[in-house]
Short mmCIF file of C-alpha atoms in Angstrom, two decimals:
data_model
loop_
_atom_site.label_atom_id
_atom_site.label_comp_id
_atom_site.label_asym_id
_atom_site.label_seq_id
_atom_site.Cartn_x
_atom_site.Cartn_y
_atom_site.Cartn_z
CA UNK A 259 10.52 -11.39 13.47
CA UNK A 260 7.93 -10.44 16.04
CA UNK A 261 7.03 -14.39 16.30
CA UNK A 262 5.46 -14.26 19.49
CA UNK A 263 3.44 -11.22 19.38
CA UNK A 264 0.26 -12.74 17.96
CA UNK A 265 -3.29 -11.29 18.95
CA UNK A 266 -5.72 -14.20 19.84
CA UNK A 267 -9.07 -12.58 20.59
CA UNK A 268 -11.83 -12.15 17.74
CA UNK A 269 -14.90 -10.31 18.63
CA UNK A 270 -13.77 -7.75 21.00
CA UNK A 271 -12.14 -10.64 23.52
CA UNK A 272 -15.21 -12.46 23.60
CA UNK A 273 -13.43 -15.65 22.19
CA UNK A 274 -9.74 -16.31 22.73
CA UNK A 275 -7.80 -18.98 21.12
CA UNK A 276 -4.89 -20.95 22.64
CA UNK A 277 -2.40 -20.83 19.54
CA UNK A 278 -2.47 -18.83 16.64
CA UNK A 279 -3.65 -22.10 14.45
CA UNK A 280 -6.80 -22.36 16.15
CA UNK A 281 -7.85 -18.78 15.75
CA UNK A 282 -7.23 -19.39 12.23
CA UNK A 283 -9.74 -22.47 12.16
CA UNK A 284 -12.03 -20.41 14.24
CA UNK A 285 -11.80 -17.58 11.51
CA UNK A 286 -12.51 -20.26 9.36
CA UNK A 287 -15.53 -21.62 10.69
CA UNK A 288 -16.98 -17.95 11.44
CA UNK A 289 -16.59 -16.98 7.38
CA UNK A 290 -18.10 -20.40 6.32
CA UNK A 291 -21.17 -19.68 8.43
CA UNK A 292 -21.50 -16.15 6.78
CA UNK A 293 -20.61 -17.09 3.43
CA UNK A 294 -23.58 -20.42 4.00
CA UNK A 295 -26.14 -17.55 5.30
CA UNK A 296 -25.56 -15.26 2.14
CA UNK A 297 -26.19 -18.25 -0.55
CA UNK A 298 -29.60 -19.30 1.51
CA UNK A 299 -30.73 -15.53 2.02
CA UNK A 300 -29.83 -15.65 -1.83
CA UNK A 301 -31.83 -18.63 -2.67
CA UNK A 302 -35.05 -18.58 -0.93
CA UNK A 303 -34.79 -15.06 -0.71
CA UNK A 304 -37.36 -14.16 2.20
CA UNK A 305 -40.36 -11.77 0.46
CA UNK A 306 -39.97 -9.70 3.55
CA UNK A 307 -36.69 -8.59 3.10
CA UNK A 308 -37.38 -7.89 -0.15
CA UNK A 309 -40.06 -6.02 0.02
CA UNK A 310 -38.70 -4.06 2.81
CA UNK A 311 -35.72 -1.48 2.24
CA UNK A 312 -34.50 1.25 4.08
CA UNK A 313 -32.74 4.12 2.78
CA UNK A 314 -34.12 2.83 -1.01
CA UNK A 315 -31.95 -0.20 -0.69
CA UNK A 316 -33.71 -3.53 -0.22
CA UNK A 317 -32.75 -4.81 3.40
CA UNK A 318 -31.62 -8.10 1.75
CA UNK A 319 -28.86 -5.91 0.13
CA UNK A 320 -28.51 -4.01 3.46
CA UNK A 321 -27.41 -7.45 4.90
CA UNK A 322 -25.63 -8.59 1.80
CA UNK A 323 -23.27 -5.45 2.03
CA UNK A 324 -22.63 -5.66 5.39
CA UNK A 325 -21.89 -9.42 5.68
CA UNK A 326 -19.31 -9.06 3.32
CA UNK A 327 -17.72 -6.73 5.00
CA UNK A 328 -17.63 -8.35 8.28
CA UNK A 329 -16.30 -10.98 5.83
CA UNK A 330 -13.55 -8.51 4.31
CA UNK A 331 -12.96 -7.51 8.11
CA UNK A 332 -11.89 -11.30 9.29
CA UNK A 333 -9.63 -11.64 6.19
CA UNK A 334 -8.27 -8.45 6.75
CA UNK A 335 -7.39 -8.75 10.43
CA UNK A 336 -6.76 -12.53 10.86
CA UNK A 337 -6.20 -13.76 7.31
CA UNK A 338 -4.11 -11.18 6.35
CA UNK A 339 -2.92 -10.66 10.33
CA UNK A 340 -3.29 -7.09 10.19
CA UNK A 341 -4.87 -7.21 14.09
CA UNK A 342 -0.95 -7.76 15.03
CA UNK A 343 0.53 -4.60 12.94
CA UNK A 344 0.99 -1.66 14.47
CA UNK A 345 -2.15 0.77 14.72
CA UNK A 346 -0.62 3.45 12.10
CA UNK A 347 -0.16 0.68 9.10
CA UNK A 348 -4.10 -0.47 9.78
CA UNK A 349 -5.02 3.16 10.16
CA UNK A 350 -3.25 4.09 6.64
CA UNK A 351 -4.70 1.16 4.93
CA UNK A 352 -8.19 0.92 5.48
CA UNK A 353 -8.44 4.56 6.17
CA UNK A 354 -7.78 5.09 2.55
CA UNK A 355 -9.92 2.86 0.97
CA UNK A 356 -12.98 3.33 3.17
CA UNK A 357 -12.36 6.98 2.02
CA UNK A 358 -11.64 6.50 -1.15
CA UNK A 359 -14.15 3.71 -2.21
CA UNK A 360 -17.22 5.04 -0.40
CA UNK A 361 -16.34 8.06 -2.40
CA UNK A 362 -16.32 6.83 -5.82
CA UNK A 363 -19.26 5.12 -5.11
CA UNK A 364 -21.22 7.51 -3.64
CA UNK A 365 -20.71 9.43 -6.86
CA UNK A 366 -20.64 7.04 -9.03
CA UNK A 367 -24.27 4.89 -8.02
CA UNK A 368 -26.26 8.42 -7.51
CA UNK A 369 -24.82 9.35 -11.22
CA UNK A 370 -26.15 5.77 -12.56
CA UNK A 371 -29.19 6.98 -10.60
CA UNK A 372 -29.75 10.38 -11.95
CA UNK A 373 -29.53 8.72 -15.88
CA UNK A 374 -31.95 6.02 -15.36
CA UNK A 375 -34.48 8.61 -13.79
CA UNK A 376 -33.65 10.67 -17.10
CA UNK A 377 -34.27 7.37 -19.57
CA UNK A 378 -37.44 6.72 -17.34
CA UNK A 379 -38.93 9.84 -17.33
CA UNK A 380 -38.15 11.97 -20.07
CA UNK A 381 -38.72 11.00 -24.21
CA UNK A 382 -35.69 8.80 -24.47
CA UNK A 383 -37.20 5.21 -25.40
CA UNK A 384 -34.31 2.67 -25.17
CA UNK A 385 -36.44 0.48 -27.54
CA UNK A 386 -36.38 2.23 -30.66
CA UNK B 38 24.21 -1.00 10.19
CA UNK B 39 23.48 2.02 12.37
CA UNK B 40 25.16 0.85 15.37
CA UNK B 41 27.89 3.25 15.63
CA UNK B 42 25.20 6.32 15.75
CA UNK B 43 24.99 7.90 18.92
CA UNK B 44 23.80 10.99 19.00
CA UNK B 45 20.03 12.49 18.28
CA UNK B 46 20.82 14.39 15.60
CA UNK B 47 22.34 11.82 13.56
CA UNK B 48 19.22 9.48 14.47
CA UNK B 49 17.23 11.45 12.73
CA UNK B 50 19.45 11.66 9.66
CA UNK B 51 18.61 7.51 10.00
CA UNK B 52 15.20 7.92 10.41
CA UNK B 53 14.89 9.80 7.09
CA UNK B 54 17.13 8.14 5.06
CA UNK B 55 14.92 5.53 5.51
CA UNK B 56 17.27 3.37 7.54
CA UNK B 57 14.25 3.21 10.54
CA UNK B 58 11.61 0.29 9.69
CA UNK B 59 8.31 2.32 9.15
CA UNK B 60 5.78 0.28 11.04
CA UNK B 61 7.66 -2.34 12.08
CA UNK B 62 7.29 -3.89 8.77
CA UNK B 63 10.18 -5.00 6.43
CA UNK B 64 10.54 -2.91 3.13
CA UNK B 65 8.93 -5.53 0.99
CA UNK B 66 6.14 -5.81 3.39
CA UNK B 67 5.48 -2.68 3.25
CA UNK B 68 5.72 -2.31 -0.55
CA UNK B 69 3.46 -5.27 -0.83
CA UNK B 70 0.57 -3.19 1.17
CA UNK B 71 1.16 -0.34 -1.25
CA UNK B 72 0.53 -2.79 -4.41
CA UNK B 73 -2.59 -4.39 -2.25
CA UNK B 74 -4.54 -0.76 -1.42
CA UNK B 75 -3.17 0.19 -5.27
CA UNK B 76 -4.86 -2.58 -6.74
CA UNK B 77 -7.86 -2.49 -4.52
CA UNK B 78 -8.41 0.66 -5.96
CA UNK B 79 -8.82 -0.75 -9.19
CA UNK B 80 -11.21 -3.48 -8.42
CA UNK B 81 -13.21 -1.04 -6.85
CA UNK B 82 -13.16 1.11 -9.76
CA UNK B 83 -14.48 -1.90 -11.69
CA UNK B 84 -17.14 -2.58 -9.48
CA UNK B 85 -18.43 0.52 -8.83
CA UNK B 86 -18.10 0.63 -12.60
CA UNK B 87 -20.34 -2.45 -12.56
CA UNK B 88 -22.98 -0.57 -9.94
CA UNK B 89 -23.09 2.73 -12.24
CA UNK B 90 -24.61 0.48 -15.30
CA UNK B 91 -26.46 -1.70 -13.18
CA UNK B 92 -28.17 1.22 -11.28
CA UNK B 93 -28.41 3.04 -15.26
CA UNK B 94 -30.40 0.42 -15.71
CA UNK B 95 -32.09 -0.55 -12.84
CA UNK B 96 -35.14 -2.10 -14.01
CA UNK B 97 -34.14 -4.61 -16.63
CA UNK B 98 -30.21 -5.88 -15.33
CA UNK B 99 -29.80 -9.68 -15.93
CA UNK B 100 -31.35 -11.66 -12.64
CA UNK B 101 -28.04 -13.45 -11.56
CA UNK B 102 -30.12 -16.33 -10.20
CA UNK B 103 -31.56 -17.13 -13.52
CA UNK B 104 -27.82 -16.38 -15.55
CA UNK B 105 -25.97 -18.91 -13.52
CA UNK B 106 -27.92 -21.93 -12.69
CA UNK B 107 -25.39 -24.68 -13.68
CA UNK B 108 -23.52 -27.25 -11.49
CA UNK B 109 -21.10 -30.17 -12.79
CA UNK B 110 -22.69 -33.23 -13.66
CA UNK B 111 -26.19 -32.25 -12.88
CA UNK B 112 -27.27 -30.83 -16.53
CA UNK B 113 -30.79 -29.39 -16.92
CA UNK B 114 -31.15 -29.31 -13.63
CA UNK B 115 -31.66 -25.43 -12.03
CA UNK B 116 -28.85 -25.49 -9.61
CA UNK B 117 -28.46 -21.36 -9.03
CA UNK B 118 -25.59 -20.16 -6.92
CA UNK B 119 -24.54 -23.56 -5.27
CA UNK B 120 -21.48 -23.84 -7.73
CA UNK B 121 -20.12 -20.01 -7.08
CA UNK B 122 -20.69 -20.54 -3.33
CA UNK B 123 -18.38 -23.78 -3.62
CA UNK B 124 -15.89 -21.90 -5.41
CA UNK B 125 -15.78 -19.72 -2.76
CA UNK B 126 -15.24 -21.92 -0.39
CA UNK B 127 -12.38 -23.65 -2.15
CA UNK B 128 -10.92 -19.84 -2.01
CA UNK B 129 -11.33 -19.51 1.60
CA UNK B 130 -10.12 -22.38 2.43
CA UNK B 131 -7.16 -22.19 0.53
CA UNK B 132 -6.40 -18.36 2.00
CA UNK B 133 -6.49 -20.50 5.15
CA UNK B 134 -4.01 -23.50 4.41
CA UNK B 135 -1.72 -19.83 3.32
CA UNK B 136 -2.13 -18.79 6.81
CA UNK B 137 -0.93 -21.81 7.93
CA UNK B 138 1.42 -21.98 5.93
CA UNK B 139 2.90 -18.74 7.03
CA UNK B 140 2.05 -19.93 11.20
CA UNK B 141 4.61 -22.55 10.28
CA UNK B 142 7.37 -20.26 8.45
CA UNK B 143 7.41 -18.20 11.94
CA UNK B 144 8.39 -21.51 13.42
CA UNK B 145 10.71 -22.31 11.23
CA UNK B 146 9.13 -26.02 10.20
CA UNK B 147 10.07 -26.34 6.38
CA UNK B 148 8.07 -29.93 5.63
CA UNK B 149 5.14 -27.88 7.17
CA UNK B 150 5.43 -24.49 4.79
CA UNK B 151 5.84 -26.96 1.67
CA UNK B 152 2.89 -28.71 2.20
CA UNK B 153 0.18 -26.09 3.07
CA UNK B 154 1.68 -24.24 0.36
CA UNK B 155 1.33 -27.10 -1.89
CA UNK B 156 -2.37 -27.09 -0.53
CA UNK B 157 -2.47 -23.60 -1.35
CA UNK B 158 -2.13 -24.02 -4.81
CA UNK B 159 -4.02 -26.67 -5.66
CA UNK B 160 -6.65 -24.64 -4.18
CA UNK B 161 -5.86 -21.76 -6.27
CA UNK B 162 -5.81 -23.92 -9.43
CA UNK B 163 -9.35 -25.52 -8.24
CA UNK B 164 -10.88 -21.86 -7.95
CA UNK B 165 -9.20 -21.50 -11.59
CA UNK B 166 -10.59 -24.29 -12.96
CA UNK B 167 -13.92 -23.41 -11.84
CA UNK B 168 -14.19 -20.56 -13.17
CA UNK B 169 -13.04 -21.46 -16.56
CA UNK B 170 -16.00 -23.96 -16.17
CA UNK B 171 -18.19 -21.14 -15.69
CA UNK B 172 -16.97 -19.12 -18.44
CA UNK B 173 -17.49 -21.87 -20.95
CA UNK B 174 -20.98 -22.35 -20.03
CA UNK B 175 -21.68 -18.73 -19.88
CA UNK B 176 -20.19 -18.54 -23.25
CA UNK B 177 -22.05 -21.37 -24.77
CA UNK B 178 -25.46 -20.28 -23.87
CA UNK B 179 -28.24 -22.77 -22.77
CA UNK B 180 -31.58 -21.03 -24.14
CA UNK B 181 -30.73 -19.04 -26.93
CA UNK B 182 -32.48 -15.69 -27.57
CA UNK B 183 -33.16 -13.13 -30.04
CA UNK B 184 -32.39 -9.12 -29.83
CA UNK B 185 -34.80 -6.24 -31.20
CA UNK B 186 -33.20 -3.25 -33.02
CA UNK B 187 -32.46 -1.49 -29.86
CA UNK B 188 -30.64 -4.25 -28.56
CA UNK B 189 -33.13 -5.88 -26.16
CA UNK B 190 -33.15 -8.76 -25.36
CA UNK B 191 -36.46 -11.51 -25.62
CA UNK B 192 -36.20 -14.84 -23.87
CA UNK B 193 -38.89 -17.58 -24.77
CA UNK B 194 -41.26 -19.13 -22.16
CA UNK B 195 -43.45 -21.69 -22.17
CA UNK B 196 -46.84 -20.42 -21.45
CA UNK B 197 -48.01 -23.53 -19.15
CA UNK B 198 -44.98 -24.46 -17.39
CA UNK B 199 -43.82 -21.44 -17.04
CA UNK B 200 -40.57 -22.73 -17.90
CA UNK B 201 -37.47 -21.28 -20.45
CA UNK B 202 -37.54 -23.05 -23.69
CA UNK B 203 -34.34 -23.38 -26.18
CA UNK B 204 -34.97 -21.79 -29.53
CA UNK B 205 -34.01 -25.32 -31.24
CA UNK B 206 -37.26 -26.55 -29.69
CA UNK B 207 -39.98 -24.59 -31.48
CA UNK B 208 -38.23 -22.45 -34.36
CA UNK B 209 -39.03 -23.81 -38.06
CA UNK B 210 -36.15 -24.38 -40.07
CA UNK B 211 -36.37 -22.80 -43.26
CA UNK B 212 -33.82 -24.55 -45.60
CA UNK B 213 -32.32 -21.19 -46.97
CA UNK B 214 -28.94 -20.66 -46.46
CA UNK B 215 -27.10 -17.66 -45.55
CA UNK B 216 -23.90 -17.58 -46.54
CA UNK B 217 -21.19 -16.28 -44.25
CA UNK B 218 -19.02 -13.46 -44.56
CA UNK B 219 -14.98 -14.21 -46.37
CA UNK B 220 -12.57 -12.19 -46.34
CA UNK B 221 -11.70 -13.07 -50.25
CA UNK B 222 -15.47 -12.62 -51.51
CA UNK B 223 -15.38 -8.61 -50.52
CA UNK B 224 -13.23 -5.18 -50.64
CA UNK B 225 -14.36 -3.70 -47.90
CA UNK B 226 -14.14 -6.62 -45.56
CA UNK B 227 -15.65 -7.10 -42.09
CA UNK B 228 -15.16 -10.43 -39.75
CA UNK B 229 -18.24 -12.14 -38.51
CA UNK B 230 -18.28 -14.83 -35.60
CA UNK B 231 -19.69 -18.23 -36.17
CA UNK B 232 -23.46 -17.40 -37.80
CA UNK B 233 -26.19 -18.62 -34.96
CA UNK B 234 -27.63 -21.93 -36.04
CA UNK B 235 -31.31 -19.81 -36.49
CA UNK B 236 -32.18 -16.85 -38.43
CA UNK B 237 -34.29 -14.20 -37.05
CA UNK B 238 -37.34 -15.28 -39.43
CA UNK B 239 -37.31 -19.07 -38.77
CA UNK B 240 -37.70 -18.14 -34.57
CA UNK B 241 -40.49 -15.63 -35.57
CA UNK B 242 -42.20 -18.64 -37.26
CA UNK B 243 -41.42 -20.55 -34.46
CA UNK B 244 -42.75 -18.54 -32.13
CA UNK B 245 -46.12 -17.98 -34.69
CA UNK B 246 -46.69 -21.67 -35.08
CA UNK B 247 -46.27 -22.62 -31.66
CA UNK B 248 -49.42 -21.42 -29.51
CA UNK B 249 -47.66 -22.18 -26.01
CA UNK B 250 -44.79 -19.93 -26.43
CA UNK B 251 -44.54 -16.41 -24.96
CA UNK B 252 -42.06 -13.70 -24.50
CA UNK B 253 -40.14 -12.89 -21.58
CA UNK B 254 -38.48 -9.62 -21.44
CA UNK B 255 -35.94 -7.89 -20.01
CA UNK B 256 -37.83 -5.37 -17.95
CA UNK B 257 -39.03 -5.94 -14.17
CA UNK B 258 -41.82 -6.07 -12.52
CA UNK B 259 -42.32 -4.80 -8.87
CA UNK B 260 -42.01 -7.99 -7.13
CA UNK B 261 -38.40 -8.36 -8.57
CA UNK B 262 -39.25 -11.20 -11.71
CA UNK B 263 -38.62 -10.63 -15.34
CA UNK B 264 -42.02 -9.33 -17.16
CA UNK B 265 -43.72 -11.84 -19.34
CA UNK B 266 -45.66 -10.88 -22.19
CA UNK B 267 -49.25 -12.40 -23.21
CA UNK B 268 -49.45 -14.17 -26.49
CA UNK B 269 -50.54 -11.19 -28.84
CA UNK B 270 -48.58 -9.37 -27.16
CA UNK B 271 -45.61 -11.35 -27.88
CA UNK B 272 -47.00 -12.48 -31.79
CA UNK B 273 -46.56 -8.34 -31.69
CA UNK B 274 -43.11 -7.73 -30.48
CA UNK B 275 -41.53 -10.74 -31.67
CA UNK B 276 -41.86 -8.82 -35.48
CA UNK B 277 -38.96 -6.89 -34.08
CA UNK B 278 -36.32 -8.74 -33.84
CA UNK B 279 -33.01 -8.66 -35.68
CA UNK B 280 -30.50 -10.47 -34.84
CA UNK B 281 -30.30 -14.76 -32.89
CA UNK B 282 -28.07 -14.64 -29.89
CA UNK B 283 -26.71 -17.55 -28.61
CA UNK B 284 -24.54 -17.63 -25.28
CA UNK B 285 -22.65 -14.37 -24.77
CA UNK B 286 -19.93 -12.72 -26.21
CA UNK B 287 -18.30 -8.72 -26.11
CA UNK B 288 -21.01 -7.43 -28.35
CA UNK B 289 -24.68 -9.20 -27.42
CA UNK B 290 -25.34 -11.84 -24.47
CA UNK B 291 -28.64 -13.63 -24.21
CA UNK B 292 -28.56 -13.17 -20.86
CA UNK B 293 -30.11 -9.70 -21.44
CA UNK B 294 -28.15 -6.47 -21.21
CA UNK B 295 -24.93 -6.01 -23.16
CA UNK B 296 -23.10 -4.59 -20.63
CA UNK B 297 -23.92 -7.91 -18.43
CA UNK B 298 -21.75 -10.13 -20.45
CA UNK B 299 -18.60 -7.09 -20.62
CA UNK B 300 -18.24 -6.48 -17.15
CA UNK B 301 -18.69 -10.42 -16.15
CA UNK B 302 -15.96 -10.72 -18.25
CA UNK B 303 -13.78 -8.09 -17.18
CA UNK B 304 -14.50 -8.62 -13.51
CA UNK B 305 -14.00 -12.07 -13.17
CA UNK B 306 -11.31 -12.29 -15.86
CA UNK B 307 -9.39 -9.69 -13.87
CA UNK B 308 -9.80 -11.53 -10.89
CA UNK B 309 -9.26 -14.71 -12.21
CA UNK B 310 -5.97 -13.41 -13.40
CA UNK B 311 -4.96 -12.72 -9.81
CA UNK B 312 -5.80 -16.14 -8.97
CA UNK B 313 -3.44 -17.46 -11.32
CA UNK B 314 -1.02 -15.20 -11.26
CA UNK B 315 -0.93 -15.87 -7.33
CA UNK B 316 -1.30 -19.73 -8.30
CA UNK B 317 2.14 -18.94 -10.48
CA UNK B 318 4.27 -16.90 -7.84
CA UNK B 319 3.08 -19.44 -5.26
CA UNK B 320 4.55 -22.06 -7.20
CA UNK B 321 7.73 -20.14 -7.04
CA UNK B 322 7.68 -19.71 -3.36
CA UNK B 323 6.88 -23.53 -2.90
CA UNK B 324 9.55 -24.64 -4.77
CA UNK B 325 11.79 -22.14 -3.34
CA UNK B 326 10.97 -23.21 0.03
CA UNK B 327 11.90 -27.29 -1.25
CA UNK B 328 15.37 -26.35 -2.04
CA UNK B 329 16.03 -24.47 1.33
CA UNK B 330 15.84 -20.63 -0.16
CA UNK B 331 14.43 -19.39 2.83
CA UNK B 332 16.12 -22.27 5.49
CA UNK B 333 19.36 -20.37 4.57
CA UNK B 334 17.90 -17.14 4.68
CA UNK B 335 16.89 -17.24 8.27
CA UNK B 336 13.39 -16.97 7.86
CA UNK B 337 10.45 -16.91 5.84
CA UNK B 338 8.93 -13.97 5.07
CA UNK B 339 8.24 -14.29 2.21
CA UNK B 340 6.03 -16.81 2.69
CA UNK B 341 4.10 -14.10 4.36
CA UNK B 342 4.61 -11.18 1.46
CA UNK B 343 2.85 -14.14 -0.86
CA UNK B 344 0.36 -14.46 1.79
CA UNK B 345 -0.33 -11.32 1.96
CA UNK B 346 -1.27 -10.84 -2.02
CA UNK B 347 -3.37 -14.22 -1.82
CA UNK B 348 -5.40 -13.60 0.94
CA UNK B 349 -6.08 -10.30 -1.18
CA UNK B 350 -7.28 -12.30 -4.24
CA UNK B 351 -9.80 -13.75 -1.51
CA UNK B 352 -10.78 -10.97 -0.48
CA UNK B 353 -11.77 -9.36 -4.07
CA UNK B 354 -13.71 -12.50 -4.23
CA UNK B 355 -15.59 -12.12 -1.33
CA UNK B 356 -16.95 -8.57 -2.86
CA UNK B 357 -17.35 -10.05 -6.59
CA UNK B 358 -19.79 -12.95 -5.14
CA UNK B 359 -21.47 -10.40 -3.25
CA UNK B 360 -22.20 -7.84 -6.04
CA UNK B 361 -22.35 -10.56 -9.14
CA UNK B 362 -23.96 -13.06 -7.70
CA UNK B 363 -25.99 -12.08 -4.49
CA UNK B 364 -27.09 -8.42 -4.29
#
């Protein structure tokens, strides 16, 4: 049991707990703050970052998608204490699903895509 | 075990025989992280699942703000999103009495383990219960709509308020009764649900006799809202429709697009099932850590292996708020 060998900075060393319980409290408190600035971007959603997208994504989706993965990140590395395994178990998990995911759906959105452009611009009518 | 080996070459024999620890990480460690990036696989086959018929049909998905707006004890009232961010808090939190749980296995504290893990699970059965909640109410319906031959969907407004109203407030009941389907009155028999408590014809009367009531479709507009018809336009379309839906259900949802209702089903139901199956095997561990199991054993990792699968359950969640309920 490697009991002692517990990693207790988050954010590059910029905050450093004293045990191992209050990094997971500070974990804590970090994901509650992102998870209470999704459901008010959510709510009110702000007319500028709706209107607004970049790369034909509206930015409020931008900053949906990556807050959950800073999310999926903390859980990941703290939660799931993946920050204290060895560099080649991290490496061949995420690895492969960053791979594999952004893969399937790259393909699979710009397919979705391509058919509603088809429904929307050729002589299909959904409402027959 | 491999004490008496000396020299290099019979090392190596060890090392792939398997009697090395890859990673520094137990077998069932190990084979736990293959069944966690195995399974994430499939949830993100689901969801991207979810993305390919919600970017098919970009312009007239379900608006997840206006699908779930209930909270406990606060009926009627437009509550969007507060519940599901709750739930997810209950998750997190519970992912982190599981951390603690496993901070106190590595020190060996047994009253500590029992009672985060006991923690843990009532946690897990919360998040359960929850959804369950949600289900029902998503089942049950609020508004009620009706569904034109090619299966769109028409939700009813009122024109002044601007507000939804429920079909039982304006359609005309006809007196005619339509007599449901039995399996003993036909050859050739085919099931039908419960009938809808309106037919198509007394909701077009409704919606004839009732001068404030307009259409709301499924399409929308640029600004991101659901596209409301004007009254002859809606005294037009509303000659199409076929069928009453009320709630949702595999085949029609009045929520607006079919596949809505099939892949909140299958989503969360699959997830849901991880929750409770974790809730299950965690009950297991706790009561395995009561009568000493892992005391004897010498430590508790399997406290962690558990963990390790709930924390994942948490963090499918995290990705099914985001893409149900947020994006």
């Amino acid at each position: 049991m490697e009991n002692s060998t517990h990693k207790l900075e988050i954010f590059r060393g910029l905050l450093k707990f004293k045990s191992n319980e209050t990094k997971i409290w500070g974990v804590l408190f970090f994901l509650s703050i992102v998870t209470i600035v999704e459901v008010t971007l959510g709510i009110n959603k702000p007319e500028v970052l709706i209107v607004n997208s970049f790369l034909s994504m509206k930015l409020i989706n931008w900053i949906f998608v990556i807050l959950t993965i800073v999310k999926a990140y903390y859980i990941a590395w703290d939660f799931m204490h993946l920050r204290d395994e060895p560099q080649g178990l991290q490496f061949s998990i995420v690895i492969t699903l960053i791979f594999l995911i952004s893969y399937l759906a790259f393909i699979f959105l710009v397919e979705g895509n391509y058919i509603f452009d088809i429904m929307y611009e050729g002589f299909l009518s959904w409402n027959f | 075990m491999s004490s008496t080996i000396t020299t290099s070459i019979n090392n190596e024999k060890d090392l792939w025989g398997g009697g090395n620890r890859p990673f520094k990480a137990s077998y069932g460690k190990l084979m736990m992280w293959f069944f966690i990036v195995s399974d994430a696989l499939s949830f993100s086959g689901f969801l991207v699942a979810y993305g390919f018929s919600r970017f098919k049909n970009i312009d007239s998905w379900p608006i997840a703000d206006e699908v779930f707006t209930h909270f406990p004890f606060l009926h009627g009232i437009d509550a969007p999103m507060y519940y599901v961010a709750i739930m997810t808090f209950v998750l997190i939190f519970s992912s982190v009495t599981m951390v603690l749980a496993v901070d106190a296995g590595h020190h060996m504290q047994k009253n500590k383990v029992a009672v985060y893990m006991l923690l843990t699970i009532i946690g897990g059965a919360v998040f359960v219960g929850s959804q369950a909640w949600e289900w029902s109410n998503f089942i049950r319906g609020e508004f009620g709509a009706v569904e034109t031959k090619g299966g769109q969907i028409f939700q009813f407004i009122n024109k002044e308020t601007g507000e939804r109203v429920a079909l039982d407030e304006f359609a005309i009941e006809s007196h005619t009764d339509r007599i449901q389907h039995e399996s003993n009155s036909g050859v050739w028999f085919y099931g039908e649900g419960s009938l809808p408590s309106f037919t198509p014809d007394e909701v077009i009367a409704g919606v004839i006799a009732n001068s404030q009531i307009v259409i709301k479709t499924e399409k929308i507009d640029a600004n991101g809202h659901k596209l409301i018809l004007s009254r002859e336009e809606s005294l037009e379309k509303i000659t199409e429709s076929k069928n009453v839906v009320e709630g949702a259900n595999l085949v029609n949802n009045e929520y607006g697009n079919r596949l809505f209702a099939d892949f909140f089903f299958f989503i969360t139901g699959f997830h849901g099932f991880h929750v409770f199956s974790g809730v299950i095997i965690n009950i297991i561990i706790f009561f395995n850590v009561l009568v000493g199991t892992y005391e004897r054993r010498g430590h508790y990792e399997m406290v962690e292996k558990v963990g390790l699968y709930w924390h994942f359950v948490d963090l499918v969640w995290v990705f099914v708020f985001t893409f149900f309920y947020l994006v």
